[in-house]
Amino acid sequence: GDSVTQTEGQVALSEEDFLTIHCNYSASGYPALFWYVQYPGEGPQFLFRASRDKEKGSSRGFEATYDKGTTSFHLRKASVQESDSAVYYCALGEHSNNRIFFGDGTQLVVKP
Amino acid sequence: EAAVTQSPRSKVAVTGGKVTLSCHQTNNHDYMYWYRQDTGHGLRLIHYSYVADSTEKGDIPDGYKASRPSQENFSLILELASLSQTAVYFCASRTGFEQYFGPGTRLTVL
């Protein structure tokens, strides 16, 4: 079945560090891929999506590129800020399915 | 003006009691979902619905029932609450592939 794997459970960085959160997926078809962000005390919120191979999604300085060859959609940001501290979820969805599959989430902690 | 609202925002229930969590959306979306969030487990799908008066089981439906009396409202019912159901519960509505989440309900079962 469809699934999403996030390698890191937690990432700890200092401000202005470079961020990478790894996301790999498994799907029977050609899924759309997403990143969601959840700030403390809130529900997850949509960050951005990509729908086809080599497409780059981006928002708020975060970006990820859809790679069908390596089945990956890694989240990157060049310079993190303390306000980026949150949980980040990678997810996928297929038109043939009524649901979206989420990874387990990665807790990002950014120290000033 | 929040599009997905949940009530209550927090609740303490006794073991064996009945709990109803409510969700209301003003997005006019057909799809609605209930998730459970536990530390270390991310978001797990309990039930979902794509039309009023119909619900579908998700990945962890045991111990939960769902009700969708209208397009706007979607409830999660715990008939006999148990300690293991202590968690944060999120409701969401969906358009295309984008889900809109409510603020969550923190449920503590004692």
Coordinates of N, CA and C in Angstrom, one line a residue:
Chain A
G1 N 0.8 -1.2 0.0 CA 0.0 0.0 0.0 C 0.8 1.3 0.0
D2 N 0.2 2.4 -0.1 CA 0.9 3.7 -0.1 C 1.5 4.0 1.3
S3 N 2.6 4.6 1.3 CA 3.2 5.0 2.6 C 4.3 6.0 2.4
V4 N 4.6 6.7 3.5 CA 5.6 7.8 3.5 C 6.5 7.5 4.7
T5 N 7.8 7.6 4.4 CA 8.8 7.4 5.5 C 9.7 8.7 5.7
Q6 N 9.7 9.2 6.9 CA 10.5 10.3 7.2 C 11.7 9.7 8.1
T7 N 12.9 9.9 7.7 CA 14.0 9.3 8.3 C 14.3 9.9 9.7
E8 N 14.2 11.2 9.9 CA 14.5 11.8 11.1 C 13.3 12.0 12.0
G9 N 13.4 11.5 13.3 CA 12.3 11.8 14.2 C 12.5 13.2 14.8
Q10 N 13.7 13.6 15.0 CA 13.9 15.0 15.5 C 15.2 15.5 14.9
V11 N 15.2 16.8 14.6 CA 16.4 17.5 14.1 C 16.6 18.8 15.0
A12 N 17.8 18.9 15.5 CA 18.2 20.1 16.3 C 19.2 20.9 15.5
L13 N 18.9 22.2 15.3 CA 19.8 23.1 14.6 C 20.0 24.4 15.3
S14 N 20.9 25.2 14.9 CA 21.1 26.6 15.4 C 20.6 27.5 14.3
E15 N 20.2 28.7 14.6 CA 19.7 29.7 13.6 C 20.8 29.9 12.5
E16 N 20.3 30.0 11.3 CA 21.1 30.2 10.1 C 21.7 28.9 9.6
D17 N 21.4 27.7 10.3 CA 21.9 26.5 9.7 C 21.1 26.1 8.5
F18 N 21.6 25.1 7.7 CA 20.9 24.6 6.6 C 20.1 23.4 7.1
L19 N 18.8 23.3 6.6 CA 18.0 22.2 7.0 C 17.7 21.2 5.9
T20 N 17.8 19.9 6.2 CA 17.3 18.9 5.3 C 16.5 17.9 6.1
I21 N 15.3 17.6 5.8 CA 14.5 16.5 6.3 C 14.1 15.6 5.2
H22 N 14.5 14.3 5.4 CA 14.4 13.3 4.3 C 13.0 12.7 4.3
C23 N 12.4 12.6 3.1 CA 11.1 11.9 2.9 C 11.2 11.0 1.7
N24 N 10.8 9.8 1.9 CA 10.7 8.8 0.8 C 9.3 8.2 0.8
Y25 N 8.8 7.9 -0.4 CA 7.5 7.4 -0.5 C 7.4 6.1 -1.2
S26 N 6.3 5.4 -1.0 CA 6.0 4.2 -1.8 C 4.5 4.3 -2.2
A27 N 4.3 4.2 -3.5 CA 2.9 4.4 -4.0 C 2.7 3.5 -5.3
S28 N 1.5 3.0 -5.5 CA 1.2 2.2 -6.6 C 1.1 3.0 -7.9
G29 N 0.7 4.2 -7.8 CA 0.5 5.1 -9.0 C 1.4 6.2 -9.0
Y30 N 0.9 7.4 -9.5 CA 1.7 8.6 -9.6 C 1.2 9.6 -8.6
P31 N 1.7 9.7 -7.4 CA 1.0 10.5 -6.4 C 1.4 12.0 -6.5
A32 N 0.6 12.8 -5.8 CA 1.0 14.2 -5.5 C 1.7 14.1 -4.1
L33 N 2.7 15.0 -3.9 CA 3.4 15.0 -2.7 C 3.3 16.3 -2.0
F34 N 3.3 16.3 -0.7 CA 3.1 17.5 0.1 C 4.0 17.6 1.3
W35 N 4.1 18.8 1.8 CA 4.7 19.0 3.1 C 3.6 19.9 3.9
Y36 N 3.4 19.4 5.2 CA 2.6 20.1 6.1 C 3.5 20.5 7.3
V37 N 3.1 21.6 8.0 CA 3.8 22.1 9.2 C 2.8 22.2 10.4
Q38 N 3.2 21.8 11.5 CA 2.4 21.9 12.7 C 3.1 22.7 13.8
Y39 N 2.6 23.9 14.1 CA 3.2 24.7 15.2 C 2.6 24.2 16.6
P40 N 3.3 24.5 17.6 CA 2.8 24.0 19.0 C 1.4 24.5 19.2
G41 N 0.5 23.6 19.7 CA -0.9 24.0 20.0 C -1.8 24.2 18.9
E42 N -1.4 23.9 17.6 CA -2.2 24.1 16.5 C -2.4 22.8 15.7
G43 N -3.3 22.8 14.7 CA -3.4 21.7 13.8 C -2.4 21.9 12.7
P44 N -2.1 20.8 12.0 CA -1.2 20.9 10.9 C -1.7 21.8 9.8
Q45 N -0.9 22.5 9.1 CA -1.3 23.3 8.0 C -0.5 23.1 6.7
F46 N -1.1 23.2 5.6 CA -0.5 22.9 4.3 C 0.7 23.9 4.1
L47 N 1.8 23.3 3.6 CA 3.0 24.2 3.3 C 3.1 24.3 1.8
F48 N 3.2 23.2 1.1 CA 3.2 23.3 -0.4 C 3.1 21.9 -0.9
R49 N 3.0 21.8 -2.3 CA 2.8 20.5 -2.9 C 3.6 20.5 -4.3
A50 N 3.8 19.3 -4.8 CA 4.3 19.0 -6.1 C 3.6 17.8 -6.7
S51 N 3.3 17.9 -8.0 CA 2.4 16.9 -8.6 C 3.1 16.0 -9.6
R52 N 4.3 16.4 -10.1 CA 4.9 15.6 -11.2 C 6.4 15.6 -11.0
D53 N 7.0 14.7 -11.7 CA 8.5 14.5 -11.6 C 9.2 15.8 -11.9
K54 N 10.2 16.1 -11.1 CA 11.1 17.2 -11.2 C 10.5 18.6 -10.8
E55 N 9.2 18.6 -10.5 CA 8.5 19.8 -10.0 C 9.0 20.2 -8.7
K56 N 9.3 21.5 -8.4 CA 9.7 22.0 -7.1 C 8.5 22.7 -6.5
G57 N 8.2 22.4 -5.3 CA 7.3 23.1 -4.5 C 8.1 24.0 -3.5
S58 N 7.5 25.1 -3.1 CA 8.2 26.0 -2.2 C 7.2 26.9 -1.5
S59 N 7.6 27.3 -0.3 CA 6.8 28.3 0.5 C 7.6 28.7 1.7
R60 N 7.6 30.0 2.1 CA 8.2 30.5 3.3 C 9.7 30.2 3.4
G61 N 10.4 30.0 2.2 CA 11.8 29.7 2.2 C 12.1 28.2 2.2
F62 N 11.1 27.4 2.4 CA 11.2 25.9 2.3 C 11.0 25.5 0.9
E63 N 11.7 24.4 0.5 CA 11.4 23.9 -0.8 C 11.7 22.4 -0.8
A64 N 11.1 21.7 -1.8 CA 11.3 20.3 -2.0 C 11.1 20.0 -3.5
T65 N 11.9 19.0 -4.0 CA 11.7 18.7 -5.5 C 11.3 17.2 -5.6
Y66 N 10.2 17.0 -6.3 CA 9.7 15.7 -6.6 C 10.7 14.9 -7.4
D67 N 11.1 13.7 -6.9 CA 12.1 12.9 -7.6 C 11.5 11.5 -7.7
K68 N 10.9 11.2 -8.9 CA 10.3 9.9 -9.1 C 11.3 8.8 -9.1
G69 N 12.5 9.1 -9.6 CA 13.6 8.0 -9.7 C 14.0 7.5 -8.3
T70 N 14.2 8.4 -7.4 CA 14.6 8.0 -6.0 C 13.4 8.0 -5.1
T71 N 12.2 8.2 -5.6 CA 10.9 8.2 -4.8 C 11.1 9.1 -3.5
S72 N 11.6 10.3 -3.7 CA 11.9 11.2 -2.6 C 11.3 12.6 -2.8
F73 N 11.2 13.3 -1.7 CA 10.6 14.6 -1.7 C 11.2 15.3 -0.4
H74 N 12.5 15.5 -0.4 CA 13.2 16.0 0.8 C 13.0 17.5 1.0
L75 N 12.7 17.9 2.2 CA 12.5 19.3 2.6 C 13.8 20.0 2.9
R76 N 14.0 21.2 2.3 CA 15.2 21.9 2.6 C 14.9 23.4 2.8
K77 N 15.8 24.0 3.6 CA 15.7 25.4 3.8 C 17.2 25.9 4.1
A78 N 17.6 27.0 3.4 CA 19.0 27.4 3.5 C 19.4 28.0 4.8
S79 N 18.5 28.6 5.5 CA 18.8 29.3 6.8 C 17.6 29.3 7.7
V80 N 17.6 28.4 8.7 CA 16.5 28.3 9.6 C 16.5 29.4 10.6
Q81 N 15.3 29.7 11.1 CA 15.1 30.6 12.2 C 14.4 29.9 13.4
E82 N 14.5 30.5 14.5 CA 13.9 29.9 15.7 C 12.4 29.7 15.5
S83 N 11.8 30.6 14.8 CA 10.3 30.6 14.5 C 10.0 29.4 13.6
D84 N 10.9 28.7 13.0 CA 10.7 27.5 12.2 C 10.5 26.3 13.0
S85 N 10.7 26.4 14.3 CA 10.6 25.2 15.2 C 9.2 24.7 15.1
A86 N 9.0 23.5 14.8 CA 7.6 22.9 14.5 C 7.8 21.4 14.2
V87 N 6.7 20.8 14.0 CA 6.7 19.4 13.4 C 6.4 19.5 12.0
Y88 N 7.2 18.8 11.1 CA 7.0 18.8 9.7 C 6.6 17.4 9.2
Y89 N 5.5 17.4 8.4 CA 4.9 16.1 7.9 C 5.0 16.1 6.4
C90 N 5.6 15.0 5.9 CA 5.6 14.7 4.5 C 4.3 13.8 4.2
A91 N 3.7 14.0 3.1 CA 2.4 13.3 2.8 C 2.3 13.0 1.3
L92 N 1.5 12.1 1.0 CA 1.2 11.8 -0.4 C -0.3 11.5 -0.6
G93 N -0.8 11.8 -1.8 CA -2.2 11.6 -2.2 C -2.3 11.1 -3.6
E94 N -3.3 10.2 -3.9 CA -3.5 9.7 -5.2 C -5.0 10.0 -5.6
H95 N -5.2 10.2 -6.9 CA -6.6 10.5 -7.3 C -7.5 9.3 -7.1
S96 N -6.9 8.1 -7.1 CA -7.7 6.9 -7.0 C -8.1 6.6 -5.5
N97 N -7.6 7.5 -4.6 CA -7.8 7.2 -3.2 C -8.5 8.4 -2.5
N98 N -9.3 8.1 -1.5 CA -10.0 9.2 -0.8 C -9.2 9.8 0.3
R99 N -8.0 9.3 0.5 CA -7.3 9.8 1.7 C -5.9 10.2 1.3
I100 N -5.2 10.9 2.3 CA -3.9 11.3 2.2 C -3.0 10.6 3.2
F101 N -1.9 10.1 2.8 CA -1.0 9.3 3.7 C 0.1 10.2 4.3
F102 N 0.2 10.3 5.6 CA 1.2 11.1 6.3 C 2.3 10.3 6.8
G103 N 3.5 10.9 6.8 CA 4.6 10.3 7.5 C 4.5 10.5 9.0
D104 N 5.4 10.0 9.8 CA 5.3 10.1 11.2 C 5.7 11.5 11.8
G105 N 6.2 12.3 10.9 CA 6.6 13.7 11.4 C 8.0 13.8 11.8
T106 N 8.6 15.0 11.7 CA 9.9 15.3 12.1 C 9.8 16.6 13.0
Q107 N 10.3 16.5 14.2 CA 10.3 17.6 15.1 C 11.6 18.4 14.9
L108 N 11.4 19.7 14.4 CA 12.5 20.6 14.2 C 12.6 21.5 15.4
V109 N 13.8 21.5 16.0 CA 14.1 22.5 17.1 C 15.2 23.4 16.7
V110 N 15.0 24.7 16.6 CA 16.0 25.6 16.2 C 16.4 26.5 17.4
K111 N 17.6 26.4 17.8 CA 18.1 27.2 19.0 C 18.7 28.5 18.5
P112 N 18.4 29.6 19.3 CA 18.9 30.9 18.9 C 20.4 31.1 19.1
Chain B
E1 N -13.6 33.3 12.3 CA -13.7 33.0 10.9 C -12.9 31.7 10.5
A2 N -12.5 31.0 11.5 CA -11.8 29.7 11.3 C -12.7 28.8 10.5
A3 N -12.2 28.1 9.5 CA -13.0 27.3 8.6 C -13.3 25.9 9.2
V4 N -12.5 25.3 10.1 CA -12.7 24.1 10.7 C -12.6 24.3 12.2
T5 N -13.7 24.1 12.9 CA -13.7 24.3 14.4 C -14.0 22.9 15.1
Q6 N -13.5 22.8 16.3 CA -13.7 21.6 17.0 C -14.2 21.9 18.4
S7 N -15.0 21.1 19.0 CA -15.5 21.3 20.3 C -15.7 19.9 21.0
P8 N -15.3 19.8 22.3 CA -14.6 20.8 23.1 C -13.1 20.9 22.7
R9 N -12.4 21.9 23.2 CA -11.0 22.0 22.9 C -10.2 21.0 23.8
S10 N -10.7 20.8 25.0 CA -10.2 19.8 25.9 C -11.2 19.2 26.7
K11 N -11.0 17.9 27.1 CA -12.0 17.2 27.8 C -11.3 16.1 28.7
V12 N -11.8 16.0 29.9 CA -11.4 14.9 30.8 C -12.6 14.0 30.9
A13 N -12.4 12.7 30.6 CA -13.5 11.7 30.7 C -13.1 10.6 31.6
V14 N -14.1 9.9 32.1 CA -13.8 8.7 33.0 C -13.9 7.4 32.1
T15 N -13.1 6.5 32.5 CA -13.1 5.2 31.9 C -14.5 4.6 31.8
G16 N -14.9 4.1 30.7 CA -16.2 3.5 30.5 C -17.3 4.5 30.1
G17 N -17.0 5.8 30.2 CA -18.0 6.8 29.8 C -18.1 7.0 28.3
K18 N -19.1 7.7 27.9 CA -19.3 8.0 26.5 C -18.7 9.5 26.3
V19 N -18.0 9.6 25.2 CA -17.4 10.9 24.8 C -17.8 11.2 23.3
T20 N -18.2 12.4 23.1 CA -18.5 12.8 21.7 C -17.7 14.1 21.4
L21 N -16.9 14.0 20.3 CA -16.1 15.1 19.9 C -16.7 15.6 18.6
S22 N -16.9 16.9 18.5 CA -17.6 17.5 17.4 C -16.7 18.3 16.5
C23 N -17.0 18.3 15.2 CA -16.3 19.1 14.2 C -17.2 19.8 13.3
H24 N -17.0 21.1 13.0 CA -17.8 21.8 12.1 C -16.9 22.5 11.1
Q25 N -17.3 22.5 9.8 CA -16.5 23.2 8.8 C -17.4 24.1 7.9
T26 N -16.8 25.2 7.5 CA -17.5 26.1 6.7 C -16.9 26.2 5.3
N27 N -16.1 25.2 5.0 CA -15.4 25.2 3.7 C -16.2 24.7 2.6
N28 N -17.3 24.1 2.9 CA -18.2 23.5 1.8 C -17.5 22.3 1.2
H29 N -16.6 21.6 1.9 CA -15.9 20.5 1.4 C -16.7 19.2 1.6
D30 N -16.5 18.3 0.7 CA -17.2 17.0 0.8 C -16.5 16.1 1.8
Y31 N -15.2 16.1 1.7 CA -14.4 15.1 2.5 C -14.1 15.7 3.9
M32 N -14.3 14.8 4.9 CA -13.9 15.2 6.3 C -13.2 14.0 6.9
Y33 N -12.3 14.2 7.9 CA -11.5 13.2 8.4 C -11.3 13.4 10.0
W34 N -11.2 12.3 10.7 CA -10.8 12.3 12.1 C -9.4 11.6 12.2
Y35 N -8.5 12.3 12.9 CA -7.1 11.7 13.1 C -6.9 11.8 14.6
R36 N -6.0 10.9 15.0 CA -5.5 10.8 16.4 C -4.0 11.1 16.3
Q37 N -3.5 11.9 17.3 CA -2.1 12.2 17.3 C -1.6 11.8 18.7
D38 N -0.6 10.9 18.7 CA 0.1 10.5 19.9 C 1.6 10.8 19.6
T39 N 2.3 11.1 20.7 CA 3.8 11.4 20.6 C 4.4 10.2 20.0
G40 N 5.2 10.4 18.9 CA 5.9 9.3 18.3 C 5.1 8.6 17.2
H41 N 3.9 8.9 17.0 CA 3.1 8.2 16.0 C 2.5 9.1 15.0
G42 N 2.8 10.3 15.0 CA 2.3 11.2 14.0 C 0.8 11.2 13.9
L43 N 0.2 11.3 12.8 CA -1.3 11.4 12.6 C -1.8 10.0 12.1
R44 N -2.7 9.5 12.8 CA -3.3 8.2 12.4 C -4.8 8.4 12.1
L45 N -5.2 7.9 11.0 CA -6.6 8.1 10.5 C -7.6 7.1 11.2
I46 N -8.6 7.7 11.8 CA -9.6 6.9 12.5 C -10.8 6.6 11.6
H47 N -11.5 7.6 11.2 CA -12.6 7.5 10.3 C -12.6 8.7 9.3
Y48 N -13.3 8.5 8.2 CA -13.5 9.6 7.3 C -14.8 9.5 6.6
S49 N -15.2 10.6 5.9 CA -16.5 10.6 5.2 C -16.4 11.5 4.0
Y50 N -17.0 11.1 2.9 CA -17.0 11.9 1.7 C -18.4 12.4 1.3
V51 N -19.4 12.0 2.1 CA -20.8 12.5 1.9 C -21.6 12.4 3.2
A52 N -22.5 13.2 3.3 CA -23.4 13.2 4.5 C -24.1 11.8 4.6
D53 N -24.2 11.3 5.9 CA -24.9 10.1 6.2 C -24.1 8.9 5.8
S54 N -22.8 9.0 5.5 CA -21.9 7.9 5.2 C -20.5 8.1 5.8
T55 N -20.0 7.1 6.4 CA -18.7 7.1 7.0 C -17.9 5.9 6.6
E56 N -16.6 6.0 6.6 CA -15.7 4.9 6.2 C -14.6 4.8 7.3
K57 N -14.2 3.5 7.5 CA -13.1 3.2 8.5 C -11.8 3.6 8.0
G58 N -11.0 4.2 8.9 CA -9.6 4.4 8.5 C -8.7 3.3 9.0
D59 N -7.5 3.7 9.5 CA -6.5 2.7 9.9 C -6.7 2.2 11.3
I60 N -7.3 3.0 12.2 CA -7.5 2.6 13.6 C -8.9 2.8 14.1
P61 N -9.9 2.2 13.5 CA -11.3 2.5 13.9 C -11.8 1.8 15.1
D62 N -11.1 0.8 15.7 CA -11.6 0.1 16.8 C -11.8 1.0 18.0
G63 N -13.0 0.9 18.6 CA -13.3 1.7 19.8 C -13.9 3.1 19.5
Y64 N -14.0 3.4 18.2 CA -14.5 4.7 17.7 C -15.7 4.5 16.7
K65 N -16.7 5.4 16.8 CA -17.7 5.5 15.8 C -17.7 6.9 15.3
A66 N -18.2 7.1 14.1 CA -18.3 8.4 13.5 C -19.7 8.6 13.0
S67 N -20.1 9.9 12.9 CA -21.4 10.3 12.4 C -21.3 11.6 11.6
R68 N -21.9 11.5 10.4 CA -21.8 12.7 9.5 C -23.3 13.1 9.1
P69 N -23.9 13.8 10.0 CA -25.4 14.1 9.8 C -25.6 15.2 8.7
S70 N -24.6 16.0 8.4 CA -24.7 17.0 7.4 C -23.3 17.2 6.7
Q71 N -23.2 18.0 5.7 CA -22.0 18.2 5.1 C -21.0 19.0 6.0
E72 N -21.6 19.8 6.9 CA -20.8 20.7 7.7 C -20.3 20.0 9.0
N73 N -21.0 19.0 9.4 CA -20.7 18.4 10.8 C -20.3 16.9 10.7
F74 N -19.3 16.7 11.5 CA -18.7 15.3 11.6 C -18.3 15.0 13.0
S75 N -18.9 14.0 13.6 CA -18.6 13.7 15.0 C -17.8 12.4 15.2
L76 N -17.1 12.4 16.3 CA -16.4 11.2 16.6 C -16.9 10.7 18.0
I77 N -17.3 9.5 18.1 CA -17.9 9.0 19.3 C -17.1 7.8 19.9
L78 N -16.8 8.0 21.2 CA -16.2 6.9 22.0 C -17.3 6.4 22.9
E79 N -17.9 5.2 22.6 CA -19.0 4.7 23.4 C -18.5 4.3 24.8
L80 N -17.3 3.7 24.9 CA -16.8 3.3 26.2 C -15.3 3.7 26.2
A81 N -15.1 4.9 26.7 CA -13.8 5.5 26.7 C -12.8 4.6 27.5
S82 N -11.6 4.5 27.0 CA -10.5 3.7 27.7 C -9.3 4.6 27.9
L83 N -8.4 4.2 28.8 CA -7.2 4.9 29.1 C -6.4 5.1 27.8
S84 N -6.4 4.1 27.0 CA -5.5 4.1 25.8 C -6.0 5.1 24.7
Q85 N -7.2 5.7 24.9 CA -7.7 6.7 24.0 C -7.4 8.1 24.4
T86 N -6.6 8.3 25.4 CA -6.0 9.6 25.7 C -5.1 10.0 24.6
A87 N -5.4 11.2 24.0 CA -4.6 11.6 22.9 C -5.2 13.0 22.5
V88 N -4.6 13.6 21.4 CA -5.1 14.8 20.8 C -5.8 14.3 19.5
Y89 N -7.0 14.8 19.3 CA -7.8 14.4 18.1 C -8.0 15.6 17.2
F90 N -7.7 15.4 15.9 CA -7.8 16.5 14.9 C -8.9 16.1 13.9
C91 N -9.7 17.1 13.5 CA -10.6 16.9 12.4 C -10.1 17.7 11.3
A92 N -10.4 17.3 10.0 CA -9.9 18.0 8.9 C -11.0 17.9 7.8
S93 N -11.0 18.9 6.9 CA -11.8 18.8 5.7 C -10.8 18.9 4.5
R94 N -11.3 18.6 3.4 CA -10.3 18.5 2.3 C -11.0 18.9 0.9
T95 N -10.1 19.7 0.2 CA -10.5 20.0 -1.2 C -9.3 19.6 -2.1
G96 N -9.5 18.9 -3.2 CA -8.4 18.4 -3.9 C -7.5 17.5 -3.0
F97 N -6.3 17.9 -3.0 CA -5.3 17.2 -2.1 C -5.0 18.0 -0.8
E98 N -5.5 19.1 -0.6 CA -5.2 20.0 0.5 C -6.2 19.8 1.6
Q99 N -5.6 19.4 2.8 CA -6.5 19.2 4.0 C -6.4 20.5 4.9
Y100 N -7.5 20.8 5.5 CA -7.6 21.9 6.4 C -7.9 21.4 7.8
F101 N -7.0 21.6 8.7 CA -7.2 21.0 10.0 C -7.8 21.9 11.0
G102 N -8.6 21.4 12.0 CA -9.0 22.1 13.1 C -7.9 22.3 14.1
P103 N -8.2 23.0 15.2 CA -7.2 23.2 16.2 C -6.9 22.0 17.2
G104 N -7.8 21.0 17.1 CA -7.5 19.8 17.9 C -8.3 19.8 19.2
T105 N -8.6 18.6 19.7 CA -9.2 18.4 21.0 C -8.3 17.5 21.8
R106 N -7.9 18.0 23.0 CA -7.1 17.2 23.9 C -8.0 16.4 24.8
L107 N -8.0 15.1 24.7 CA -8.8 14.2 25.5 C -8.0 13.4 26.5
T108 N -8.3 13.5 27.7 CA -7.7 12.8 28.8 C -8.7 11.8 29.4
V109 N -8.4 10.5 29.4 CA -9.3 9.5 30.0 C -8.7 9.0 31.3
L110 N -9.4 9.2 32.4 CA -8.9 8.8 33.7 C -9.6 7.5 34.2

